[in-house]
CSV table of C-alpha atoms in Angstrom, one decimal:
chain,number,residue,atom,x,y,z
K,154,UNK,CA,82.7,-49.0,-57.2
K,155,UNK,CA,86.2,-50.7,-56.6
K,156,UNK,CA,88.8,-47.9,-57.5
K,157,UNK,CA,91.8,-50.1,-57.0
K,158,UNK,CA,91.2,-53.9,-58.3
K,159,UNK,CA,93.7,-56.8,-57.1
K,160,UNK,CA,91.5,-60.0,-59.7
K,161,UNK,CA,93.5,-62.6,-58.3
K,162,UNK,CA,92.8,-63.4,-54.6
K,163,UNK,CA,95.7,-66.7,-54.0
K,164,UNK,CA,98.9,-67.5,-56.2
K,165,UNK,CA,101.2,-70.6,-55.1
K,166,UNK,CA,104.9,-70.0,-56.0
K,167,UNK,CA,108.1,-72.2,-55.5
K,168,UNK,CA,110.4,-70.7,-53.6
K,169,UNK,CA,113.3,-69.0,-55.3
K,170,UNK,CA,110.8,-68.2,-58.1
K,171,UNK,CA,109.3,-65.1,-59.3
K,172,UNK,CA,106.6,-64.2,-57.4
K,173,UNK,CA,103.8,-61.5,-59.6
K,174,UNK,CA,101.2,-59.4,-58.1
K,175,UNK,CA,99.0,-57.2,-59.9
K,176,UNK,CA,96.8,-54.9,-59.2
K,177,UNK,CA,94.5,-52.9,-61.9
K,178,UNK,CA,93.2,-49.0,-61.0
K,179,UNK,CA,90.5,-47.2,-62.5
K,180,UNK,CA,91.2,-43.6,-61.5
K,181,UNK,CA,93.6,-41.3,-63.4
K,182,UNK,CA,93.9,-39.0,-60.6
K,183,UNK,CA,95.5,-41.4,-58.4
K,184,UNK,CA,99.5,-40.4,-58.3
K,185,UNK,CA,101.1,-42.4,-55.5
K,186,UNK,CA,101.1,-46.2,-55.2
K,187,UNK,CA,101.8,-48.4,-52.7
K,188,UNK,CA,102.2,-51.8,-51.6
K,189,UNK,CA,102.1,-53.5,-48.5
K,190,UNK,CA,102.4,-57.1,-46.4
K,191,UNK,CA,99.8,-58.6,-44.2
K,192,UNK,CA,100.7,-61.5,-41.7
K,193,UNK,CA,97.6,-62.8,-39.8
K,194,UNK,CA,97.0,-61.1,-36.4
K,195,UNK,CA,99.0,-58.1,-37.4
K,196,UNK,CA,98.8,-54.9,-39.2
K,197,UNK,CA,100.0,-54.1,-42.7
K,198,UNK,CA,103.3,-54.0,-43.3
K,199,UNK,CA,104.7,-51.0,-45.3
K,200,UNK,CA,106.8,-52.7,-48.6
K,201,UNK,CA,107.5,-50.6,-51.3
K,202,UNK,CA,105.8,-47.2,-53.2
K,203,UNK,CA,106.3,-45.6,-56.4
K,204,UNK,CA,105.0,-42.1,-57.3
K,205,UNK,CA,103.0,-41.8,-60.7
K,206,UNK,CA,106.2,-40.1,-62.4
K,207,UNK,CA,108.0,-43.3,-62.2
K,208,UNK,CA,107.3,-46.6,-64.2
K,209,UNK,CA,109.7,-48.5,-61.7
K,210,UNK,CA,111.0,-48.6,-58.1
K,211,UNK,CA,113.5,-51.1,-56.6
K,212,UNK,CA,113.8,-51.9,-52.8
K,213,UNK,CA,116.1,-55.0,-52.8
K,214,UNK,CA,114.4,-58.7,-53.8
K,215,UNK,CA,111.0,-56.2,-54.6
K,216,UNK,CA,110.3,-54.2,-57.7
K,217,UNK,CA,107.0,-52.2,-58.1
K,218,UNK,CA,106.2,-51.4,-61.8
K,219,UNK,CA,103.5,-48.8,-62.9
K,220,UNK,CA,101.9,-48.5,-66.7
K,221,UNK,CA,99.7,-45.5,-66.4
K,222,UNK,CA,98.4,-45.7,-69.4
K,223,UNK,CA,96.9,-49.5,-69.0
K,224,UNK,CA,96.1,-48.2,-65.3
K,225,UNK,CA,97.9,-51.3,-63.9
K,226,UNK,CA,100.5,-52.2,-61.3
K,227,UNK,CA,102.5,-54.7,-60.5
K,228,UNK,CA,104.8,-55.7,-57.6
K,229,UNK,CA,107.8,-58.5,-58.3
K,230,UNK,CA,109.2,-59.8,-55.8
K,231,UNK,CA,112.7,-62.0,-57.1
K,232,UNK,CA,113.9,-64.7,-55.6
K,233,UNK,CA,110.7,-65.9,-53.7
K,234,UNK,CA,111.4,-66.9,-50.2
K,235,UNK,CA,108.6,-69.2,-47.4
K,236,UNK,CA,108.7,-66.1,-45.3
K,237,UNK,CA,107.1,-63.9,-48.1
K,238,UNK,CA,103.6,-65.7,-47.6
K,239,UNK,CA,101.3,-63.0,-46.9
K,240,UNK,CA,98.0,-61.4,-47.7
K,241,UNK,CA,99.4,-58.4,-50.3
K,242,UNK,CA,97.3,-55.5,-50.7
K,243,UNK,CA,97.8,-52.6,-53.4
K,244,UNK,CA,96.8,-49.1,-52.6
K,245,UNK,CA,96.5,-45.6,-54.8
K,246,UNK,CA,96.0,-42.2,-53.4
K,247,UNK,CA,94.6,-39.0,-55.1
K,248,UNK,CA,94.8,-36.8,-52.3
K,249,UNK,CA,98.6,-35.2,-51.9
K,250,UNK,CA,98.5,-34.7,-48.1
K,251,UNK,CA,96.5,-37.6,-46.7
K,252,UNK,CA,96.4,-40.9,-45.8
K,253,UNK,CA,93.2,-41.9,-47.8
K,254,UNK,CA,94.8,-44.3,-49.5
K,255,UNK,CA,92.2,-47.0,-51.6
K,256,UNK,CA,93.1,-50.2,-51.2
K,257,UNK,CA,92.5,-53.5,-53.4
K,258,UNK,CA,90.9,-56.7,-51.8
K,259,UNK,CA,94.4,-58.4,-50.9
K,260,UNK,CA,96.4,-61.4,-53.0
K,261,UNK,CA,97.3,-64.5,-50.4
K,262,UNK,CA,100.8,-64.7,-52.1
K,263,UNK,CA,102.0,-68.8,-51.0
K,264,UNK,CA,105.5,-69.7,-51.4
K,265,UNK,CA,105.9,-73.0,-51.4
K,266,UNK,CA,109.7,-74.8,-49.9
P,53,UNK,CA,111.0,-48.3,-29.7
P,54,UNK,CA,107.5,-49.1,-29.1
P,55,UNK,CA,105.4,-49.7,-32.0
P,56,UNK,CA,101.2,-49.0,-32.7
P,57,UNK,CA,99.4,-50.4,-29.9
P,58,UNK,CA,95.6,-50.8,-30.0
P,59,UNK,CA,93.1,-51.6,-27.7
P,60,UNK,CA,91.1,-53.9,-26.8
P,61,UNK,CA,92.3,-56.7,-28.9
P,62,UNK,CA,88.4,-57.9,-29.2
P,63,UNK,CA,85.3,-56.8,-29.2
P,64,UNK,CA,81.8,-57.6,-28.9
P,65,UNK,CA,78.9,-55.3,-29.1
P,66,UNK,CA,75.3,-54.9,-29.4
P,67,UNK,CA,73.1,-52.7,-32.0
P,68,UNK,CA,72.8,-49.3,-30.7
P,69,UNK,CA,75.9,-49.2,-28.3
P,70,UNK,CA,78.3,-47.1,-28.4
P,71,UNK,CA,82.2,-47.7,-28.6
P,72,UNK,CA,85.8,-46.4,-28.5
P,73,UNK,CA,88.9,-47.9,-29.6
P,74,UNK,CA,92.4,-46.8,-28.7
P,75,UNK,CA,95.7,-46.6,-30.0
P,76,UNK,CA,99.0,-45.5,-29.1
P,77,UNK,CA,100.9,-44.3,-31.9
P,78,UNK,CA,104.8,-45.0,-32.3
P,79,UNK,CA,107.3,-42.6,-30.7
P,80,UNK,CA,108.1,-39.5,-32.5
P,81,UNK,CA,105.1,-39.8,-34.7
P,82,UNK,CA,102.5,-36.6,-34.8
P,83,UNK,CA,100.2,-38.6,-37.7
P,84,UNK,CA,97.3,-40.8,-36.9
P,85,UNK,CA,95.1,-42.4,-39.4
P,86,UNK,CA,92.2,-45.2,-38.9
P,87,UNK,CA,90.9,-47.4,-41.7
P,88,UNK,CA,88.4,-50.1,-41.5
P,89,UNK,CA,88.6,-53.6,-43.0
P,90,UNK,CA,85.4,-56.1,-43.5
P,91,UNK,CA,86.0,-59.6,-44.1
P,92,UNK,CA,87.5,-60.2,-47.3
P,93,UNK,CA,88.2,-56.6,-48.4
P,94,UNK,CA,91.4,-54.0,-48.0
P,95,UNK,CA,91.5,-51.5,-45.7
P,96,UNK,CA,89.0,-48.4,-45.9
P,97,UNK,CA,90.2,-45.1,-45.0
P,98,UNK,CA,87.7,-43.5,-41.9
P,99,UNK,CA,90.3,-39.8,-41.3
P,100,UNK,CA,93.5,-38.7,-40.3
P,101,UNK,CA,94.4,-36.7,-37.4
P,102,UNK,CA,97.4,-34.3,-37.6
P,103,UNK,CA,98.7,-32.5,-34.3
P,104,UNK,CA,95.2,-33.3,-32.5
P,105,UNK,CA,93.4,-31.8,-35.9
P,106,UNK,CA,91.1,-33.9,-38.1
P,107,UNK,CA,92.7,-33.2,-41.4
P,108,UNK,CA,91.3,-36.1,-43.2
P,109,UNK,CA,88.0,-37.9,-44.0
P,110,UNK,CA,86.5,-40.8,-46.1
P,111,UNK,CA,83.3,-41.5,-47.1
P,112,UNK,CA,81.9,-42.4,-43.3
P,113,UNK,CA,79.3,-40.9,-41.4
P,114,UNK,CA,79.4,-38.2,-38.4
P,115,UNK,CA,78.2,-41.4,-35.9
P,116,UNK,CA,82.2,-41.9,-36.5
P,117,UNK,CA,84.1,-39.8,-34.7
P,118,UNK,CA,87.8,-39.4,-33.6
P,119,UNK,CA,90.1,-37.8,-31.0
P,120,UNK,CA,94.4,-37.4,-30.9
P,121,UNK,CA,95.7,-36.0,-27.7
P,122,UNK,CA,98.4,-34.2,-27.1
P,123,UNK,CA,100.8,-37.2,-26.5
P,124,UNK,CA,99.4,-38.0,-30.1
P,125,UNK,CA,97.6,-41.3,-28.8
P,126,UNK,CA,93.8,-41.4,-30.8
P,127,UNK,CA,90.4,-42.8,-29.9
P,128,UNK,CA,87.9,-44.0,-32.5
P,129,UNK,CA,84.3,-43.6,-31.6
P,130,UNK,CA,81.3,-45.4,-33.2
P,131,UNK,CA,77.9,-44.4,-32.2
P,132,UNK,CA,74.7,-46.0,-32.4
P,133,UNK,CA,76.8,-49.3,-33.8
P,134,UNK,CA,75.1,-51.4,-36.6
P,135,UNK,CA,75.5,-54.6,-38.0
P,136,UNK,CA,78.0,-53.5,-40.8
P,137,UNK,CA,80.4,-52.0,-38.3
P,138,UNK,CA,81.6,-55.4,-37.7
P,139,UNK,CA,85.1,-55.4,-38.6
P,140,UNK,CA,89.0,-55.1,-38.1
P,141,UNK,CA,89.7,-51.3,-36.6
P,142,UNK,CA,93.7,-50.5,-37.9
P,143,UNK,CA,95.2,-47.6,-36.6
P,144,UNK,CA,98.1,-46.3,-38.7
P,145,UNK,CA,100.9,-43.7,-37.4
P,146,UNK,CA,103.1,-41.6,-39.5
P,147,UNK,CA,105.7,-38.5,-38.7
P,148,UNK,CA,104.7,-36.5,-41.1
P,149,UNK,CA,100.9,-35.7,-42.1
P,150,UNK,CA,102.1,-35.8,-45.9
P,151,UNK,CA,101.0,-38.7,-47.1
P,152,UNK,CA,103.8,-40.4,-48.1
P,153,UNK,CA,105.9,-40.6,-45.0
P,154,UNK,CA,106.0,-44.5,-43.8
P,155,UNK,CA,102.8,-45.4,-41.8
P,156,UNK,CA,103.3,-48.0,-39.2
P,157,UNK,CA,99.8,-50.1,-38.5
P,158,UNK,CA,98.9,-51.3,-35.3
P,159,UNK,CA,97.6,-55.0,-35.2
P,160,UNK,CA,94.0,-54.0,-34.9
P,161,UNK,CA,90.8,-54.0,-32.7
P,162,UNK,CA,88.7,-57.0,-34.0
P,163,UNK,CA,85.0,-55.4,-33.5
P,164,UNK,CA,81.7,-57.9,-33.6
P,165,UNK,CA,78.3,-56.4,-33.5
P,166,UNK,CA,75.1,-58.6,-32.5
């Protein structure tokens, strides 16, 4: 049963454009959300994370959103740039304390020059 | 600084071995976690160590097992391997066991079983 679900796995942008992630989530206990960057060969880089008593969190060209009540989240990232092509992966955690976060499947984010 | 290093980089195996995987977490950092990622999927959670303490587990069985020494470096141990424990091995270190401190990933032990 996928908890956290990310429906679209490749999105082409131009670069300077908006770039749109989503990510859908199925269970209301979940209270922290995160998002992070994958390059190939290397880990998952740590982006951006919004607790579940926010709808919105800022960190420079990235903005997460969260509608709790439609259980979906979104990551913006504004103005698109080559270097932001990456494997994106959402990930929710119910579990104050730990890092068992759930993550989605990934989104292969392309920004085209 | 040094970041998370893991090793080896790759891996091969054979159903019913046995096998550990290493990391050494980034300075300053008392947190160790290690997730699991198949082909085409996100990371899976396997535990969390705090201060040499399992304080963390997913839904994996006992055959995986874990270690943080004192210098908060980690082994991952998988007995009696099977087919499905072919996968990327991501070790994840944090200074803080809250769960929302920054976790830093390593780049990952690439594991094949045959």
């Amino acid at each position: 049963d996928q908890q956290v679900k990310q429906n679209s796995p490749s999105l082409s942008v131009q670069e300077g454009r908006i770039s749109i992630l989503n990510c859908d989530y199925t269970n209301s206990m979940f209270d922290y959300f995160l998002w992070y960057k994958k390059y190939p060969a290397e880990g998952p880089t740590f982006l951006i994370s919004i607790s579940s008593i926010k709808d919105k969190n800022e960190d420079g060209r990235f903005t997460v959103f969260l509608n709790k009540s439609a259980k979906h989240l979104s990551l913006h990232i504004v103005p698109s740039q080559p270097g932001d092509s990456a494997v994106y992966f959402c990930a929710a955690s119910a579990e104050a304390g730990t890092y068992k976060y759930i993550f989605g499947t990934g989104t292969r984010l392309k920004v085209l020059a | 600084e040094t970041g998370v290093t893991q090793s080896p980089t790759h891996l091969i195996k054979t159903r019913g071995q046995q096998v550990t995987l290493r990391c050494s977490s980034q300075s300053g950092h008392n947190t160790v976690s290690w997730y699991q990622q198949a082909l085409g999927q996100g990371p899976q959670f396997i535990f969390q160590y705090y201060r040499e303490e399992e304080n963390g587990r997913g839904n994996f069985p006992p055959r995986f097992s874990g270690l943080q020494f004192p210098n908060y470096s980690s082994e991952l141990n998988v007995n009696a391997l099977e087919l499905d424990d072919s996968a990327l091995y991501l070790c994840a270190s944090s200074s803080g066991g809250q769960g929302t401190d920054t976790q830093y990933f390593g780049p990952g032990t690439r594991l094949t079983v045959l």
